[in-house]
mmCIF file of C-alpha atoms and ligand atoms in Angstrom:
data_model
loop_
_atom_site.group_PDB
_atom_site.id
_atom_site.type_symbol
_atom_site.label_atom_id
_atom_site.label_comp_id
_atom_site.label_asym_id
_atom_site.label_seq_id
_atom_site.Cartn_x
_atom_site.Cartn_y
_atom_site.Cartn_z
ATOM 1 C CA UNK A 1 0.000 0.000 0.000
ATOM 2 C CA UNK A 2 1.231 3.501 -0.857
ATOM 3 C CA UNK A 3 2.005 5.862 2.042
ATOM 4 C CA UNK A 4 -0.698 8.469 2.608
ATOM 5 C CA UNK A 5 -1.916 11.301 4.792
ATOM 6 C CA UNK A 6 -5.575 11.121 5.782
ATOM 7 C CA UNK A 7 -7.184 14.281 7.101
ATOM 8 C CA UNK A 8 -10.418 13.292 8.779
ATOM 9 C CA UNK A 9 -12.756 16.236 8.447
ATOM 10 C CA UNK A 10 -14.085 17.484 11.744
ATOM 11 C CA UNK A 11 -17.787 17.840 12.149
ATOM 12 C CA UNK A 12 -20.924 16.242 13.424
ATOM 13 C CA UNK A 13 -23.541 14.585 11.245
ATOM 14 C CA UNK A 14 -27.104 13.907 12.310
ATOM 15 C CA UNK A 15 -28.764 11.672 9.740
ATOM 16 C CA UNK A 16 -32.245 10.244 9.286
ATOM 17 C CA UNK A 17 -35.867 10.859 8.459
ATOM 18 C CA UNK A 18 -37.036 13.407 11.028
ATOM 19 C CA UNK A 19 -33.459 14.491 11.886
ATOM 20 C CA UNK A 20 -34.614 18.105 11.571
ATOM 21 C CA UNK A 21 -36.398 17.620 14.921
ATOM 22 C CA UNK A 22 -32.936 17.696 16.508
ATOM 23 C CA UNK A 23 -32.176 21.199 15.259
ATOM 24 C CA UNK A 24 -32.752 22.971 18.625
ATOM 25 C CA UNK A 25 -30.500 20.445 20.379
ATOM 26 C CA UNK A 26 -27.798 20.825 17.729
ATOM 27 C CA UNK A 27 -27.892 24.619 17.867
ATOM 28 C CA UNK A 28 -27.584 24.324 21.657
ATOM 29 C CA UNK A 29 -24.537 22.052 21.285
ATOM 30 C CA UNK A 30 -22.911 24.692 19.087
ATOM 31 C CA UNK A 31 -23.545 27.203 21.868
ATOM 32 C CA UNK A 32 -25.386 29.477 19.436
ATOM 33 C CA UNK A 33 -28.025 31.915 20.660
ATOM 34 C CA UNK A 34 -28.588 34.066 17.569
ATOM 35 C CA UNK A 35 -28.710 32.047 14.362
ATOM 36 C CA UNK A 36 -29.104 33.658 10.955
ATOM 37 C CA UNK A 37 -31.048 31.336 8.637
ATOM 38 C CA UNK A 38 -29.975 31.359 4.973
ATOM 39 C CA UNK A 39 -31.909 30.081 1.951
ATOM 40 C CA UNK A 40 -32.626 30.816 -1.703
ATOM 41 C CA UNK A 41 -35.758 32.892 -2.463
ATOM 42 C CA UNK A 42 -37.440 29.657 -3.613
ATOM 43 C CA UNK A 43 -36.857 27.984 -0.256
ATOM 44 C CA UNK A 44 -37.946 30.917 1.924
ATOM 45 C CA UNK A 45 -40.896 28.959 3.366
ATOM 46 C CA UNK A 46 -38.496 26.262 4.551
ATOM 47 C CA UNK A 47 -36.244 28.936 6.086
ATOM 48 C CA UNK A 48 -39.279 30.313 7.937
ATOM 49 C CA UNK A 49 -40.062 26.830 9.232
ATOM 50 C CA UNK A 50 -36.471 26.530 10.456
ATOM 51 C CA UNK A 51 -36.776 29.936 12.135
ATOM 52 C CA UNK A 52 -39.935 28.789 13.929
ATOM 53 C CA UNK A 53 -38.170 25.667 15.153
ATOM 54 C CA UNK A 54 -35.301 27.780 16.475
ATOM 55 C CA UNK A 55 -37.655 30.104 18.365
ATOM 56 C CA UNK A 56 -35.756 32.793 20.254
ATOM 57 C CA UNK A 57 -32.426 31.348 19.088
ATOM 58 C CA UNK A 58 -33.191 32.716 15.613
ATOM 59 C CA UNK A 59 -31.834 36.213 14.901
ATOM 60 C CA UNK A 60 -33.353 36.507 11.410
ATOM 61 C CA UNK A 61 -33.697 35.130 7.900
ATOM 62 C CA UNK A 62 -31.688 35.988 4.796
ATOM 63 C CA UNK A 63 -33.522 34.294 1.891
ATOM 64 C CA UNK A 64 -31.448 35.714 -0.961
ATOM 65 C CA UNK A 65 -28.868 33.027 -1.772
ATOM 66 C CA UNK A 66 -28.049 32.819 -5.491
ATOM 67 C CA UNK A 67 -26.159 30.406 -7.742
ATOM 68 C CA UNK A 68 -22.338 30.857 -7.643
ATOM 69 C CA UNK A 69 -22.403 33.252 -4.647
ATOM 70 C CA UNK A 70 -22.128 36.728 -6.234
ATOM 71 C CA UNK A 71 -19.858 38.948 -4.124
ATOM 72 C CA UNK A 72 -22.683 41.508 -3.741
ATOM 73 C CA UNK A 73 -24.942 38.874 -2.126
ATOM 74 C CA UNK A 74 -22.083 37.706 0.079
ATOM 75 C CA UNK A 75 -21.520 41.304 1.264
ATOM 76 C CA UNK A 76 -25.219 41.813 2.001
ATOM 77 C CA UNK A 77 -25.364 38.560 3.970
ATOM 78 C CA UNK A 78 -22.196 39.444 5.916
ATOM 79 C CA UNK A 79 -23.658 42.882 6.754
ATOM 80 C CA UNK A 80 -26.907 41.271 7.858
ATOM 81 C CA UNK A 81 -25.047 38.792 10.079
ATOM 82 C CA UNK A 82 -23.152 41.680 11.700
ATOM 83 C CA UNK A 83 -26.255 43.884 12.049
ATOM 84 C CA UNK A 84 -28.144 41.092 13.793
ATOM 85 C CA UNK A 85 -25.115 40.096 15.903
ATOM 86 C CA UNK A 86 -25.554 36.541 14.643
ATOM 87 C CA UNK A 87 -23.351 33.920 16.296
ATOM 88 C CA UNK A 88 -24.133 31.121 13.828
ATOM 89 C CA UNK A 89 -25.435 30.623 10.277
ATOM 90 C CA UNK A 90 -27.971 27.920 9.467
ATOM 91 C CA UNK A 91 -27.757 27.175 5.732
ATOM 92 C CA UNK A 92 -30.802 25.272 4.508
ATOM 93 C CA UNK A 93 -30.739 24.329 0.819
ATOM 94 C CA UNK A 94 -28.333 23.204 -1.887
ATOM 95 C CA UNK A 95 -24.768 24.128 -2.750
ATOM 96 C CA UNK A 96 -25.699 27.753 -3.467
ATOM 97 C CA UNK A 97 -27.027 28.341 0.043
ATOM 98 C CA UNK A 98 -24.222 26.417 1.720
ATOM 99 C CA UNK A 99 -21.856 28.496 -0.419
ATOM 100 C CA UNK A 100 -23.352 31.708 0.960
ATOM 101 C CA UNK A 101 -22.856 30.415 4.500
ATOM 102 C CA UNK A 102 -19.230 29.698 3.633
ATOM 103 C CA UNK A 103 -18.755 33.226 2.285
ATOM 104 C CA UNK A 104 -19.919 34.593 5.649
ATOM 105 C CA UNK A 105 -17.738 32.158 7.609
ATOM 106 C CA UNK A 106 -14.690 32.980 5.488
ATOM 107 C CA UNK A 107 -14.747 36.535 6.777
ATOM 108 C CA UNK A 108 -16.146 36.102 10.266
ATOM 109 C CA UNK A 109 -15.394 32.456 11.228
ATOM 110 C CA UNK A 110 -19.091 32.187 12.177
ATOM 111 C CA UNK A 111 -19.946 28.495 12.705
ATOM 112 C CA UNK A 112 -22.239 26.991 10.050
ATOM 113 C CA UNK A 113 -24.920 24.412 10.641
ATOM 114 C CA UNK A 114 -25.867 23.023 7.224
ATOM 115 C CA UNK A 115 -29.154 21.353 6.326
ATOM 116 C CA UNK A 116 -28.677 20.121 2.736
ATOM 117 C CA UNK A 117 -31.688 19.640 0.488
ATOM 118 C CA UNK A 118 -29.825 18.544 -2.685
ATOM 119 C CA UNK A 119 -27.110 15.965 -3.330
ATOM 120 C CA UNK A 120 -24.292 18.364 -4.328
ATOM 121 C CA UNK A 121 -22.196 17.601 -1.200
ATOM 122 C CA UNK A 122 -20.848 21.110 -0.525
ATOM 123 C CA UNK A 123 -21.652 20.832 3.198
ATOM 124 C CA UNK A 124 -18.827 18.283 3.602
ATOM 125 C CA UNK A 125 -16.056 20.405 2.122
ATOM 126 C CA UNK A 126 -13.805 23.288 3.187
ATOM 127 C CA UNK A 127 -14.048 24.597 -0.402
ATOM 128 C CA UNK A 128 -15.648 27.983 -1.017
ATOM 129 C CA UNK A 129 -16.398 29.912 -4.188
ATOM 130 C CA UNK A 130 -17.321 33.576 -4.674
ATOM 131 C CA UNK A 131 -18.082 35.253 -8.011
ATOM 132 C CA UNK A 132 -16.790 38.770 -8.630
ATOM 133 C CA UNK A 133 -16.535 40.599 -11.945
ATOM 134 C CA UNK A 134 -17.799 37.560 -13.842
ATOM 135 C CA UNK A 135 -15.118 35.200 -12.490
ATOM 136 C CA UNK A 136 -15.586 32.614 -9.733
ATOM 137 C CA UNK A 137 -12.699 32.438 -7.312
ATOM 138 C CA UNK A 138 -12.471 29.225 -5.304
ATOM 139 C CA UNK A 139 -10.300 28.316 -2.374
ATOM 140 C CA UNK A 140 -9.976 26.004 0.623
ATOM 141 C CA UNK A 141 -10.225 27.141 4.214
ATOM 142 C CA UNK A 142 -11.122 25.027 7.241
ATOM 143 C CA UNK A 143 -13.086 28.001 8.661
ATOM 144 C CA UNK A 144 -15.842 27.458 6.092
ATOM 145 C CA UNK A 145 -16.419 23.757 6.772
ATOM 146 C CA UNK A 146 -19.801 23.406 8.523
ATOM 147 C CA UNK A 147 -19.529 22.348 12.164
ATOM 148 C CA UNK A 148 -22.734 20.319 12.083
ATOM 149 C CA UNK A 149 -24.733 18.811 9.217
ATOM 150 C CA UNK A 150 -28.317 17.641 9.562
ATOM 151 C CA UNK A 151 -29.305 15.266 6.757
ATOM 152 C CA UNK A 152 -33.050 14.705 6.717
ATOM 153 C CA UNK A 153 -34.186 12.769 3.613
ATOM 154 C CA UNK A 154 -37.717 14.135 4.100
ATOM 155 C CA UNK A 155 -36.414 17.587 3.107
ATOM 156 C CA UNK A 156 -35.423 16.272 -0.318
ATOM 157 C CA UNK A 157 -38.860 14.897 -1.224
ATOM 158 C CA UNK A 158 -39.667 18.149 -3.022
ATOM 159 C CA UNK A 159 -36.419 18.249 -5.006
ATOM 160 C CA UNK A 160 -37.559 17.972 -8.630
ATOM 161 C CA UNK A 161 -36.533 14.711 -10.305
ATOM 162 C CA UNK A 162 -34.331 16.413 -12.912
ATOM 163 C CA UNK A 163 -32.421 18.322 -10.206
ATOM 164 C CA UNK A 164 -32.197 15.193 -8.052
ATOM 165 C CA UNK A 165 -30.583 13.348 -10.950
ATOM 166 C CA UNK A 166 -28.088 16.039 -11.928
ATOM 167 C CA UNK A 167 -27.070 16.941 -8.384
ATOM 168 C CA UNK A 168 -26.677 13.196 -7.691
ATOM 169 C CA UNK A 169 -24.456 12.828 -10.769
ATOM 170 C CA UNK A 170 -22.482 15.871 -9.587
ATOM 171 C CA UNK A 171 -21.835 13.960 -6.355
ATOM 172 C CA UNK A 172 -20.819 10.795 -8.236
ATOM 173 C CA UNK A 173 -18.275 12.907 -10.120
ATOM 174 C CA UNK A 174 -16.589 13.905 -6.821
ATOM 175 C CA UNK A 175 -16.238 10.252 -5.868
ATOM 176 C CA UNK A 176 -15.093 9.062 -9.298
ATOM 177 C CA UNK A 177 -12.288 11.616 -9.396
ATOM 178 C CA UNK A 178 -11.477 10.967 -5.739
ATOM 179 C CA UNK A 179 -10.704 7.354 -6.680
ATOM 180 C CA UNK A 180 -7.866 8.420 -8.953
ATOM 181 C CA UNK A 181 -6.802 11.540 -7.031
ATOM 182 C CA UNK A 182 -3.108 12.284 -6.726
ATOM 183 C CA UNK A 183 -3.493 12.117 -2.924
ATOM 184 C CA UNK A 184 -6.112 9.340 -2.872
ATOM 185 C CA UNK A 185 -6.094 7.228 0.263
ATOM 186 C CA UNK A 186 -7.743 3.919 1.168
ATOM 187 C CA UNK A 187 -10.265 5.462 3.555
ATOM 188 C CA UNK A 188 -11.531 8.021 1.049
ATOM 189 C CA UNK A 189 -11.583 5.361 -1.687
ATOM 190 C CA UNK A 190 -13.856 3.197 0.476
ATOM 191 C CA UNK A 191 -16.171 6.163 0.933
ATOM 192 C CA UNK A 192 -16.035 7.022 -2.763
ATOM 193 C CA UNK A 193 -16.947 3.526 -3.879
ATOM 194 C CA UNK A 194 -19.774 3.285 -1.367
ATOM 195 C CA UNK A 195 -21.000 6.766 -2.312
ATOM 196 C CA UNK A 196 -21.235 5.802 -5.979
ATOM 197 C CA UNK A 197 -23.027 2.585 -5.052
ATOM 198 C CA UNK A 198 -25.562 4.375 -2.843
ATOM 199 C CA UNK A 199 -26.378 7.005 -5.479
ATOM 200 C CA UNK A 200 -26.464 4.503 -8.358
ATOM 201 C CA UNK A 201 -28.922 2.463 -6.307
ATOM 202 C CA UNK A 202 -30.984 5.361 -4.997
ATOM 203 C CA UNK A 203 -31.354 7.602 -8.048
ATOM 204 C CA UNK A 204 -33.271 5.140 -10.272
ATOM 205 C CA UNK A 205 -35.771 4.643 -7.435
ATOM 206 C CA UNK A 206 -36.132 8.418 -6.978
ATOM 207 C CA UNK A 207 -36.864 8.727 -10.701
ATOM 208 C CA UNK A 208 -39.490 5.991 -10.436
ATOM 209 C CA UNK A 209 -41.031 7.347 -7.258
ATOM 210 C CA UNK A 210 -39.780 10.747 -6.042
ATOM 211 C CA UNK A 211 -41.712 10.247 -2.794
ATOM 212 C CA UNK A 212 -39.815 7.093 -1.748
ATOM 213 C CA UNK A 213 -38.093 8.126 1.466
ATOM 214 C CA UNK A 214 -35.813 5.091 1.551
ATOM 215 C CA UNK A 215 -34.438 5.980 -1.904
ATOM 216 C CA UNK A 216 -34.062 9.650 -0.916
ATOM 217 C CA UNK A 217 -32.118 8.474 2.148
ATOM 218 C CA UNK A 218 -29.776 6.354 0.003
ATOM 219 C CA UNK A 219 -29.083 9.351 -2.228
ATOM 220 C CA UNK A 220 -28.447 11.708 0.671
ATOM 221 C CA UNK A 221 -26.120 9.170 2.299
ATOM 222 C CA UNK A 222 -24.297 8.814 -1.028
ATOM 223 C CA UNK A 223 -24.084 12.595 -1.357
ATOM 224 C CA UNK A 224 -22.547 12.829 2.112
ATOM 225 C CA UNK A 225 -19.857 10.273 1.249
ATOM 226 C CA UNK A 226 -19.082 11.795 -2.149
ATOM 227 C CA UNK A 227 -18.947 15.307 -0.672
ATOM 228 C CA UNK A 228 -16.521 14.122 2.004
ATOM 229 C CA UNK A 229 -14.271 12.723 -0.736
ATOM 230 C CA UNK A 230 -14.311 16.066 -2.567
ATOM 231 C CA UNK A 231 -13.415 17.783 0.693
ATOM 232 C CA UNK A 232 -10.502 15.489 1.491
ATOM 233 C CA UNK A 233 -8.616 14.697 -1.729
ATOM 234 C CA UNK A 234 -7.708 16.612 -4.876
ATOM 235 C CA UNK A 235 -9.699 16.487 -8.072
ATOM 236 C CA UNK A 236 -8.475 16.229 -11.687
ATOM 237 C CA UNK A 237 -9.519 16.603 -15.334
ATOM 238 C CA UNK A 238 -13.267 16.329 -14.847
ATOM 239 C CA UNK A 239 -13.545 19.121 -12.297
ATOM 240 C CA UNK A 240 -11.104 21.298 -14.227
ATOM 241 C CA UNK A 241 -13.105 20.886 -17.413
ATOM 242 C CA UNK A 242 -16.438 21.603 -15.716
ATOM 243 C CA UNK A 243 -14.928 24.707 -14.116
ATOM 244 C CA UNK A 244 -13.761 25.928 -17.544
ATOM 245 C CA UNK A 245 -17.112 25.223 -19.219
ATOM 246 C CA UNK A 246 -19.206 26.649 -16.393
ATOM 247 C CA UNK A 247 -16.999 29.688 -15.872
ATOM 248 C CA UNK A 248 -16.504 30.642 -19.530
ATOM 249 C CA UNK A 249 -19.882 29.786 -21.094
ATOM 250 C CA UNK A 250 -22.027 29.918 -17.974
ATOM 251 C CA UNK A 251 -23.265 26.345 -18.475
ATOM 252 C CA UNK A 252 -25.480 25.019 -15.661
ATOM 253 C CA UNK A 253 -23.312 23.499 -12.903
ATOM 254 C CA UNK A 254 -24.842 20.097 -12.117
ATOM 255 C CA UNK A 255 -25.865 19.382 -15.743
ATOM 256 C CA UNK A 256 -22.328 20.088 -16.939
ATOM 257 C CA UNK A 257 -20.907 17.648 -14.397
ATOM 258 C CA UNK A 258 -23.441 15.062 -15.507
ATOM 259 C CA UNK A 259 -22.642 15.340 -19.218
ATOM 260 C CA UNK A 260 -18.854 15.488 -18.866
ATOM 261 C CA UNK A 261 -18.285 12.697 -16.304
ATOM 262 C CA UNK A 262 -18.501 9.588 -18.561
ATOM 263 C CA UNK A 263 -16.115 11.242 -21.023
ATOM 264 C CA UNK A 264 -13.593 12.297 -18.376
ATOM 265 C CA UNK A 265 -13.695 8.758 -16.983
ATOM 266 C CA UNK A 266 -13.232 7.325 -20.504
ATOM 267 C CA UNK A 267 -10.234 9.630 -21.034
ATOM 268 C CA UNK A 268 -8.632 8.273 -17.846
ATOM 269 C CA UNK A 269 -9.822 4.682 -18.296
ATOM 270 C CA UNK A 270 -6.499 3.043 -19.162
ATOM 271 C CA UNK A 271 -4.443 5.259 -16.842
ATOM 272 C CA UNK A 272 -6.354 4.504 -13.614
ATOM 273 C CA UNK A 273 -7.273 0.792 -13.690
ATOM 274 C CA UNK A 274 -7.816 0.381 -9.931
ATOM 275 C CA UNK A 275 -10.198 3.353 -9.811
ATOM 276 C CA UNK A 276 -12.095 1.992 -12.825
ATOM 277 C CA UNK A 277 -12.501 -1.452 -11.195
ATOM 278 C CA UNK A 278 -13.946 0.254 -8.126
ATOM 279 C CA UNK A 279 -16.427 2.323 -10.159
ATOM 280 C CA UNK A 280 -17.449 -0.840 -11.995
ATOM 281 C CA UNK A 281 -17.830 -2.750 -8.723
ATOM 282 C CA UNK A 282 -19.991 0.016 -7.271
ATOM 283 C CA UNK A 283 -22.236 0.085 -10.341
ATOM 284 C CA UNK A 284 -22.539 -3.704 -10.347
ATOM 285 C CA UNK A 285 -23.418 -3.787 -6.646
ATOM 286 C CA UNK A 286 -26.059 -1.137 -7.290
ATOM 287 C CA UNK A 287 -27.527 -3.290 -10.040
ATOM 288 C CA UNK A 288 -26.824 -0.541 -12.572
ATOM 289 C CA UNK A 289 -25.501 -2.809 -15.313
ATOM 290 C CA UNK A 290 -25.327 -1.638 -18.884
ATOM 291 C CA UNK A 291 -27.829 -2.936 -21.440
ATOM 292 C CA UNK A 292 -25.160 -5.234 -22.834
ATOM 293 C CA UNK A 293 -24.622 -6.654 -19.365
ATOM 294 C CA UNK A 294 -21.113 -5.248 -19.065
ATOM 295 C CA UNK A 295 -20.072 -2.673 -16.509
ATOM 296 C CA UNK A 296 -17.082 -0.842 -17.949
ATOM 297 C CA UNK A 297 -16.766 2.318 -15.902
ATOM 298 C CA UNK A 298 -17.405 5.087 -18.432
ATOM 299 C CA UNK A 299 -20.102 3.184 -20.305
ATOM 300 C CA UNK A 300 -21.707 2.143 -17.037
ATOM 301 C CA UNK A 301 -21.930 5.773 -15.887
ATOM 302 C CA UNK A 302 -23.245 6.873 -19.276
ATOM 303 C CA UNK A 303 -25.892 4.147 -19.303
ATOM 304 C CA UNK A 304 -26.908 4.972 -15.749
ATOM 305 C CA UNK A 305 -27.351 8.633 -16.653
ATOM 306 C CA UNK A 306 -29.285 7.757 -19.782
ATOM 307 C CA UNK A 307 -31.616 5.492 -17.814
ATOM 308 C CA UNK A 308 -32.208 8.365 -15.373
ATOM 309 C CA UNK A 309 -33.217 10.714 -18.195
ATOM 310 C CA UNK A 310 -30.204 12.957 -17.496
ATOM 311 C CA UNK A 311 -28.793 15.325 -20.105
ATOM 312 C CA UNK A 312 -26.086 13.531 -22.108
ATOM 313 C CA UNK A 313 -24.798 16.132 -24.562
ATOM 314 C CA UNK A 314 -23.195 19.559 -24.159
ATOM 315 C CA UNK A 315 -25.170 20.731 -27.195
ATOM 316 C CA UNK A 316 -28.361 20.227 -25.163
ATOM 317 C CA UNK A 317 -27.258 22.388 -22.229
ATOM 318 C CA UNK A 318 -26.165 25.549 -24.013
ATOM 319 C CA UNK A 319 -22.730 24.832 -25.524
ATOM 320 C CA UNK A 320 -21.948 25.931 -29.093
ATOM 321 C CA UNK A 321 -19.916 23.624 -31.337
ATOM 322 C CA UNK A 322 -17.830 26.603 -32.457
ATOM 323 C CA UNK A 323 -16.572 27.019 -28.858
ATOM 324 C CA UNK A 324 -15.118 23.515 -28.509
ATOM 325 C CA UNK A 325 -11.705 24.507 -29.847
ATOM 326 C CA UNK A 326 -11.432 27.347 -27.340
ATOM 327 C CA UNK A 327 -12.594 25.019 -24.538
ATOM 328 C CA UNK A 328 -9.846 22.517 -25.459
ATOM 329 C CA UNK A 329 -7.325 25.360 -25.410
ATOM 330 C CA UNK A 330 -8.470 26.599 -21.969
ATOM 331 C CA UNK A 331 -8.477 23.072 -20.526
ATOM 332 C CA UNK A 332 -4.850 22.546 -21.543
ATOM 333 C CA UNK A 333 -3.533 25.983 -20.623
ATOM 334 C CA UNK A 334 -2.339 25.550 -17.045
ATOM 335 C CA UNK A 335 -0.834 22.268 -15.829
ATOM 336 C CA UNK A 336 -2.723 20.202 -13.240
ATOM 337 C CA UNK A 337 -2.651 16.657 -11.978
ATOM 338 C CA UNK A 338 -4.468 13.987 -13.978
ATOM 339 C CA UNK A 339 -3.719 10.258 -14.161
ATOM 340 C CA UNK A 340 -3.354 10.538 -17.947
ATOM 341 C CA UNK A 341 -1.382 13.515 -19.244
ATOM 342 C CA UNK A 342 -3.595 16.197 -20.739
ATOM 343 C CA UNK A 343 -3.046 16.784 -24.455
ATOM 344 C CA UNK A 344 -4.857 19.138 -26.787
ATOM 345 C CA UNK A 345 -5.973 16.511 -29.335
ATOM 346 C CA UNK A 346 -7.285 14.190 -26.615
ATOM 347 C CA UNK A 347 -9.137 17.091 -25.016
ATOM 348 C CA UNK A 348 -10.673 18.125 -28.318
ATOM 349 C CA UNK A 349 -11.920 14.576 -28.902
ATOM 350 C CA UNK A 350 -13.305 14.330 -25.372
ATOM 351 C CA UNK A 351 -15.178 17.604 -25.853
ATOM 352 C CA UNK A 352 -16.493 16.505 -29.226
ATOM 353 C CA UNK A 353 -17.818 13.263 -27.733
ATOM 354 C CA UNK A 354 -19.396 15.166 -24.846
ATOM 355 C CA UNK A 355 -20.856 17.754 -27.209
ATOM 356 C CA UNK A 356 -22.638 15.094 -29.249
ATOM 357 C CA UNK A 357 -23.401 12.872 -26.246
ATOM 358 C CA UNK A 358 -21.749 9.766 -27.700
ATOM 359 C CA UNK A 359 -21.581 6.581 -25.634
ATOM 360 C CA UNK A 360 -17.926 6.130 -24.535
ATOM 361 C CA UNK A 361 -15.951 3.186 -25.846
ATOM 362 C CA UNK A 362 -14.583 2.105 -22.447
HETATM 363 P P1 NAD B 401 -28.555 24.974 -5.851
HETATM 364 O O1 NAD B 401 -28.165 25.095 -4.431
HETATM 365 O O2 NAD B 401 -28.116 26.053 -6.779
HETATM 366 O O3 NAD B 401 -30.114 24.788 -5.940
HETATM 367 C C1 NAD B 401 -30.778 24.772 -7.201
HETATM 368 C C2 NAD B 401 -32.232 25.171 -7.022
HETATM 369 O O4 NAD B 401 -32.937 24.124 -6.356
HETATM 370 C C3 NAD B 401 -32.427 26.425 -6.186
HETATM 371 O O5 NAD B 401 -33.377 27.228 -6.805
HETATM 372 C C4 NAD B 401 -32.956 25.883 -4.863
HETATM 373 O O6 NAD B 401 -33.806 26.821 -4.245
HETATM 374 C C5 NAD B 401 -33.707 24.649 -5.297
HETATM 375 N N1 NAD B 401 -33.798 23.593 -4.303
HETATM 376 C C6 NAD B 401 -32.809 23.122 -3.538
HETATM 377 N N2 NAD B 401 -33.259 22.115 -2.777
HETATM 378 C C7 NAD B 401 -34.561 21.942 -3.054
HETATM 379 C C8 NAD B 401 -35.563 21.045 -2.600
HETATM 380 N N3 NAD B 401 -35.295 20.071 -1.725
HETATM 381 N N4 NAD B 401 -36.802 21.165 -3.112
HETATM 382 C C9 NAD B 401 -37.080 22.092 -4.062
HETATM 383 N N5 NAD B 401 -36.165 22.979 -4.538
HETATM 384 C C10 NAD B 401 -34.915 22.885 -4.038
HETATM 385 O O7 NAD B 401 -28.028 23.590 -6.486
HETATM 386 P P2 NAD B 401 -26.885 22.576 -6.069
HETATM 387 O O8 NAD B 401 -26.706 21.676 -7.233
HETATM 388 O O9 NAD B 401 -27.145 21.983 -4.724
HETATM 389 O O10 NAD B 401 -25.604 23.496 -5.883
HETATM 390 C C11 NAD B 401 -24.863 24.008 -6.964
HETATM 391 C C12 NAD B 401 -23.845 24.994 -6.453
HETATM 392 O O11 NAD B 401 -23.081 24.416 -5.407
HETATM 393 C C13 NAD B 401 -22.837 25.418 -7.511
HETATM 394 O O12 NAD B 401 -22.622 26.803 -7.424
HETATM 395 C C14 NAD B 401 -21.571 24.671 -7.139
HETATM 396 O O13 NAD B 401 -20.407 25.344 -7.533
HETATM 397 C C15 NAD B 401 -21.702 24.565 -5.662
HETATM 398 N N6 NAD B 401 -20.998 23.386 -5.111
HETATM 399 C C16 NAD B 401 -19.986 23.640 -4.244
HETATM 400 C C17 NAD B 401 -19.299 22.584 -3.680
HETATM 401 C C18 NAD B 401 -18.208 22.886 -2.707
HETATM 402 O O14 NAD B 401 -17.613 21.974 -2.148
HETATM 403 N N7 NAD B 401 -17.911 24.129 -2.447
HETATM 404 C C19 NAD B 401 -19.655 21.258 -3.981
HETATM 405 C C20 NAD B 401 -20.701 21.031 -4.871
HETATM 406 C C21 NAD B 401 -21.382 22.124 -5.432
#
């Protein structure tokens, strides 16, 4: 076994249907007396419910979280936290709301209690992102890692099927890349494999019956594991490419991850055999075999996504064919770790396959 450094992320997780009932206890354990509740405008009613549950430990609500955390929103939220003398932020929602909480914590070190309602996994990472002047700046800082996470599958019952699928695939992407990370370690690889299995098993049942709590629980558990992998080990080609596509052409975050993943995995197929065997094992255990009965990693992921009704082609989510050359150029501009060296021709082919939504060959 290779030598490794494993950084266990601190934090407390309360998981289960009805876990939200424990919110007052968890806020008490954090020692917070004036929590600021954050949400998107669309989830304001949920934020109000959280505020009611907190009673006099709630200082106020800030229901203005937006995708990609614009710096203006971050400033407003920071001002509001200061004005209300908040001693904690409760972020209820997806990655955008958690991201707003992180932007507050980055400046003030305010503890965050996260209550995720999607499968993006941001609540498990010390990674933050703030958009200023059209560019998203990301970084890592332990201050922004939530202190407590409450996972209640019941809160995801209302997550539309399409969003459930793409945010679940976004989570699978964290785990897949974690398996061939430069600093991969056996503990995170166990979590990654199990995270892929849980999501590959849960998502088809969510598509069939969005109200199935057991399936929602499997997905949320998978999201937790995959998010923890993203938080602990470095990513590679897939995340780099999605960052380039999202940042330059404003493609939708989770959909972009969904479309690109099978192609990034295919690109790395021969260079990361152990990771591929683990993805294949996870898909087989989940019963997500390909129509041909094989489970080669990239094809298996592609077939899973197709069966879930996920977007499969960049051309269907806003990319122009004329921009592929520029995307290949941007993706090869600065060096970064990847199990297979990044070359312009390979990148151009990958992007072409992803643009047309072709089934990978491996
Ligand atoms: P999101 O947070 O942007 O939410 C998408 C929409 O779904 C919002 O309108 C929200 O109000 C709504 N929504 C969320 N949960 C719902 C529910 N249960 N029922 C009904 N509607 C619901 O989407 P996301 O995919 O969770 O997050 C994407 C963002 O998170 C991106 O900006 C991405 O960069 C970031 N992210 C960050 C990390 C990290 O580690 N920092 C990890 C993953 C994603």
